[in-house]
PDB file of C-alpha atoms in Angstrom:
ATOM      1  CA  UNK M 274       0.205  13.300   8.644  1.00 35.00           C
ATOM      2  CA  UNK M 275      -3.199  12.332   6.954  1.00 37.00           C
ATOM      3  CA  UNK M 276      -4.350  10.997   4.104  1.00 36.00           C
ATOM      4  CA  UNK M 277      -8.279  11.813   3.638  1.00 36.00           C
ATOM      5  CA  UNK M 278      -8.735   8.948   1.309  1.00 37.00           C
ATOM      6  CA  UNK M 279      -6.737   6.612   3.716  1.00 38.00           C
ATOM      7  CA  UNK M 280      -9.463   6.199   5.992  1.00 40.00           C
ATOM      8  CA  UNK M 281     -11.189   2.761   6.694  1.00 38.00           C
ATOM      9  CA  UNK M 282     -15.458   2.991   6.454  1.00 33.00           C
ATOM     10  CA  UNK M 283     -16.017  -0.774   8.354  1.00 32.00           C
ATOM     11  CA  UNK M 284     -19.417  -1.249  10.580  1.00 33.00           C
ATOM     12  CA  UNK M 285     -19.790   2.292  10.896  1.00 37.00           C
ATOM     13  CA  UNK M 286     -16.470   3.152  12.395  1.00 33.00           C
ATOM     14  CA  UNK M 287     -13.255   5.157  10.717  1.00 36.00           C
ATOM     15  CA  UNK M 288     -10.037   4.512  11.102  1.00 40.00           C
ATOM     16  CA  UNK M 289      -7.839   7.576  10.477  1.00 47.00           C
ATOM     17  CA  UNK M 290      -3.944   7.304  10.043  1.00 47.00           C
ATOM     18  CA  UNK M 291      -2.006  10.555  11.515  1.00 60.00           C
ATOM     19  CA  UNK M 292       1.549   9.597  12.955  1.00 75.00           C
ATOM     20  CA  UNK M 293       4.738   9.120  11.036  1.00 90.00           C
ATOM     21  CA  UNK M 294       5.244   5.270  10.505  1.00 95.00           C
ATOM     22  CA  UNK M 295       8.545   3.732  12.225  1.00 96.00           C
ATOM     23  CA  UNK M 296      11.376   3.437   9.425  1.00 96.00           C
ATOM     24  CA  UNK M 297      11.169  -0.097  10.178  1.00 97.00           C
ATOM     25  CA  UNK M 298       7.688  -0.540   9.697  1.00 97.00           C
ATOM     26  CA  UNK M 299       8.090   1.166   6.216  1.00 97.00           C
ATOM     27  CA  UNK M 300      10.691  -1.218   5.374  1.00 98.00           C
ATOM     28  CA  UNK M 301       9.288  -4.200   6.196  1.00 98.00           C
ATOM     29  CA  UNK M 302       6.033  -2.964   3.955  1.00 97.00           C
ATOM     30  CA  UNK M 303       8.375  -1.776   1.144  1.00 98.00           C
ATOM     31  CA  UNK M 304       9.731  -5.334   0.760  1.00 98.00           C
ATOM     32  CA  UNK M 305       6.695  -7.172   1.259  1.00 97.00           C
ATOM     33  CA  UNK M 306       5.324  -4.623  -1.871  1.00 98.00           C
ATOM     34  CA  UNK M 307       8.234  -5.480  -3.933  1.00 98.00           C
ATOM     35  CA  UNK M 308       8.136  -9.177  -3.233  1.00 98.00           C
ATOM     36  CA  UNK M 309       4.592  -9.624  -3.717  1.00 98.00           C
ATOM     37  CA  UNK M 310       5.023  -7.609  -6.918  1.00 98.00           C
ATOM     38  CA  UNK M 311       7.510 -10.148  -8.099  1.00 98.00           C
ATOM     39  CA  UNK M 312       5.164 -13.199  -6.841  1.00 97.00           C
ATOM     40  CA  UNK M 313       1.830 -11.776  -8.458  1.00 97.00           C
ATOM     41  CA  UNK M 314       3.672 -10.676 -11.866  1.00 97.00           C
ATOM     42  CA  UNK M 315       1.824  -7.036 -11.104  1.00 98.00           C
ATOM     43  CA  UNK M 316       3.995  -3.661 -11.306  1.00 98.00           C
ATOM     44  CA  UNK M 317       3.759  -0.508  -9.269  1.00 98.00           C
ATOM     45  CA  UNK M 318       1.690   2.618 -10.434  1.00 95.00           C
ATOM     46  CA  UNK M 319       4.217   5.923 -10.377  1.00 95.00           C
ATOM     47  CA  UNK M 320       6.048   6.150  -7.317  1.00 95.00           C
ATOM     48  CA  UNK M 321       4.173   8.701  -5.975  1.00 95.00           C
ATOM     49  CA  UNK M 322       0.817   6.631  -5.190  1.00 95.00           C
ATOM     50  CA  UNK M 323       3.466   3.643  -4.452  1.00 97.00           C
ATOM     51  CA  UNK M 324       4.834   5.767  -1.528  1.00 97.00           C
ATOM     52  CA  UNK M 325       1.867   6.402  -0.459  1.00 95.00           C
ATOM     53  CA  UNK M 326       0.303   3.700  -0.255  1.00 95.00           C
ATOM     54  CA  UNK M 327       2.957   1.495   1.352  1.00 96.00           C
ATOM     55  CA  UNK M 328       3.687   4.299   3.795  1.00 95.00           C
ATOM     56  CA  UNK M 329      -0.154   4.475   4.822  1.00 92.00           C
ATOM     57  CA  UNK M 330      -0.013   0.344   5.236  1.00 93.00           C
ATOM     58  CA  UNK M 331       3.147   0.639   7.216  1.00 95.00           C
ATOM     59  CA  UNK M 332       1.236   3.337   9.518  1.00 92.00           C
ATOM     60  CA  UNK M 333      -1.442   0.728  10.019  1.00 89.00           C
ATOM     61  CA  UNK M 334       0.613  -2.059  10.714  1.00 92.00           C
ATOM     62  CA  UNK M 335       2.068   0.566  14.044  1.00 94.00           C
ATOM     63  CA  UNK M 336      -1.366   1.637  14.873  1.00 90.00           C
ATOM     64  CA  UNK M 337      -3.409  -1.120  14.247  1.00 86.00           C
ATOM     65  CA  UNK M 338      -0.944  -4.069  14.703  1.00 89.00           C
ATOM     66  CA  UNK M 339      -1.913  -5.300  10.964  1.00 90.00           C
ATOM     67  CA  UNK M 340      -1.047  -4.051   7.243  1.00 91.00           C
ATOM     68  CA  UNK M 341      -4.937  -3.135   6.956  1.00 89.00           C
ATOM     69  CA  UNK M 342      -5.242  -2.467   3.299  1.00 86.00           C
ATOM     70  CA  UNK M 343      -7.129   0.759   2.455  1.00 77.00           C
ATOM     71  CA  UNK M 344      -9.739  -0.557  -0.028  1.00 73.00           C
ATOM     72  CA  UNK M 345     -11.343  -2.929   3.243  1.00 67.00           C
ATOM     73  CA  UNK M 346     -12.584  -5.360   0.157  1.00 58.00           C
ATOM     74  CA  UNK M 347     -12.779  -8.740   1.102  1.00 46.00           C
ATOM     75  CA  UNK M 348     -10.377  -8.788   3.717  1.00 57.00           C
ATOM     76  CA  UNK M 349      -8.689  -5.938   5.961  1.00 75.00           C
ATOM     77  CA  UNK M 350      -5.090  -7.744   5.425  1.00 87.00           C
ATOM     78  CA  UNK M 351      -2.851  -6.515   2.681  1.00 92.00           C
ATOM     79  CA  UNK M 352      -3.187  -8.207  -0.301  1.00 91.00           C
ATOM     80  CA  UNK M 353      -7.155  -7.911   0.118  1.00 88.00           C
ATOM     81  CA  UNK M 354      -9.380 -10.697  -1.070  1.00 86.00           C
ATOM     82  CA  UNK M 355     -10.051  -8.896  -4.686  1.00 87.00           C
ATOM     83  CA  UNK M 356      -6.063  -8.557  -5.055  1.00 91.00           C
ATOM     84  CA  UNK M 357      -5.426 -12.148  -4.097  1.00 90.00           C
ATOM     85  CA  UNK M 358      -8.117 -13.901  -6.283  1.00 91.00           C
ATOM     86  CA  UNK M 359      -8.444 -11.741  -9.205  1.00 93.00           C
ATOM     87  CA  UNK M 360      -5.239  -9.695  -9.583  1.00 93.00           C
ATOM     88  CA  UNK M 361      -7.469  -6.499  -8.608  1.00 92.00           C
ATOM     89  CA  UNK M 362      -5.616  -4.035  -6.399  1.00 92.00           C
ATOM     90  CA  UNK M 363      -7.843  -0.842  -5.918  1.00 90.00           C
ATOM     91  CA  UNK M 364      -5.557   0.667  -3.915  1.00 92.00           C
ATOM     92  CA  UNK M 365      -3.705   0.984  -7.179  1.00 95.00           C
ATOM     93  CA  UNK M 366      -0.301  -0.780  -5.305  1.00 96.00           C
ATOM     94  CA  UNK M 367      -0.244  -4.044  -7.372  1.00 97.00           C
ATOM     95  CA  UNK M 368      -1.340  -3.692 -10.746  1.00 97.00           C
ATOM     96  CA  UNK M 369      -1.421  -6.180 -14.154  1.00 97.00           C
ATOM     97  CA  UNK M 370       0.678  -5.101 -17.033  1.00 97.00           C
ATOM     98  CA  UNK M 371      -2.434  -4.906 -19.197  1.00 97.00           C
ATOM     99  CA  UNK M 372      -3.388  -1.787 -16.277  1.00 96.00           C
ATOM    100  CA  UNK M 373      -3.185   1.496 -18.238  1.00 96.00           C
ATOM    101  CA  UNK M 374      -1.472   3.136 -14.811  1.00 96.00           C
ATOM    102  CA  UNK M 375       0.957   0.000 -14.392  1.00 97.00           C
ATOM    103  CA  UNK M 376       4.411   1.018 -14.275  1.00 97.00           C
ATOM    104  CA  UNK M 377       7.419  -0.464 -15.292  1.00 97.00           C
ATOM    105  CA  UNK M 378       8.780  -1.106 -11.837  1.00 97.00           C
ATOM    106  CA  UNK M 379       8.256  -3.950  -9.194  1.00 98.00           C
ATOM    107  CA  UNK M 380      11.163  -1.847  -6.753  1.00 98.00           C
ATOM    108  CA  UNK M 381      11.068   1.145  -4.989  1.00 98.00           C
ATOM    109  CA  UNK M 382      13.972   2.315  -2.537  1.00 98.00           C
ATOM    110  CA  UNK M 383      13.463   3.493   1.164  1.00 98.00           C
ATOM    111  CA  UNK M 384      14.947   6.620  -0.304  1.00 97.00           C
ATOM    112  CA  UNK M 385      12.179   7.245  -2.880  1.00 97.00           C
ATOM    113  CA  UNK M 386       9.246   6.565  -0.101  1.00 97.00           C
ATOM    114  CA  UNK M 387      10.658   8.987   1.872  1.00 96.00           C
ATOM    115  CA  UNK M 388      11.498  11.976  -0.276  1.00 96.00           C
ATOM    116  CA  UNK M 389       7.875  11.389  -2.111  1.00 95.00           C
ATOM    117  CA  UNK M 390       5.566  11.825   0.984  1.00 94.00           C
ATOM    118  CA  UNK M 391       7.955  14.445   3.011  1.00 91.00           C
ATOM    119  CA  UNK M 392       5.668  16.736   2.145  1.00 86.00           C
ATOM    120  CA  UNK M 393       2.335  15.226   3.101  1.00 79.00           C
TER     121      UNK M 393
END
């Protein structure tokens, strides 16, 4: 699986996710996404670009050892730089209430990850 806008552009090199994340690894990123949400006061987007997203930083953290956070701003390490100084997620993950695509939710269940990116 592939996500062509989940690719890293650092010092001239790319960094291309393409097998399935562990369950565990997605687990581990889902409640690190939900706590942070809590901690920051910041909501998910719909649950579709949630899923994505934390599945695609649960695929790094197999392949790459770290949650490497797709926007590269700042720092590689989920929350980026951006997200933790100015509340700025551009990966669209962790995002203000005042964010016209903020959500309502700060959860997401395994479940819901899963049956969002079976397809992808």
């Amino acid at each position: 699986m592939s996500y062509p806008w989940w690719e890293h552009w650092s010092m001239g090199f790319t960094f291309s996710c393409s097998v399935e994340p562990s369950d565990k690894s997605v687990e581990i990123m889902r409640k690190f996404s939900e706590q942070y949400a809590r901690k920051s006061g910041t909501y998910f987007c719909d649950k579709g670009v949630t899923s994505v997203v934390i599945k695609g930083l649960a695929e790094h953290k197999d392949q790459l050892g770290a949650p490497l956070c797709p926007c590269g701003a700042g720092s590689w390490n989920c929350p980026c730089l951006p997200m933790r100084e100015r509340k700025e997620c551009h990966c669209m993950l962790f995002l203000t209430p005042e964010n016209d695509f903020a959500g309502k939710d700060q959860t997401i269940a395994l479940e819901e990850i899963k049956e969002t990116t079976a397809h992808l």
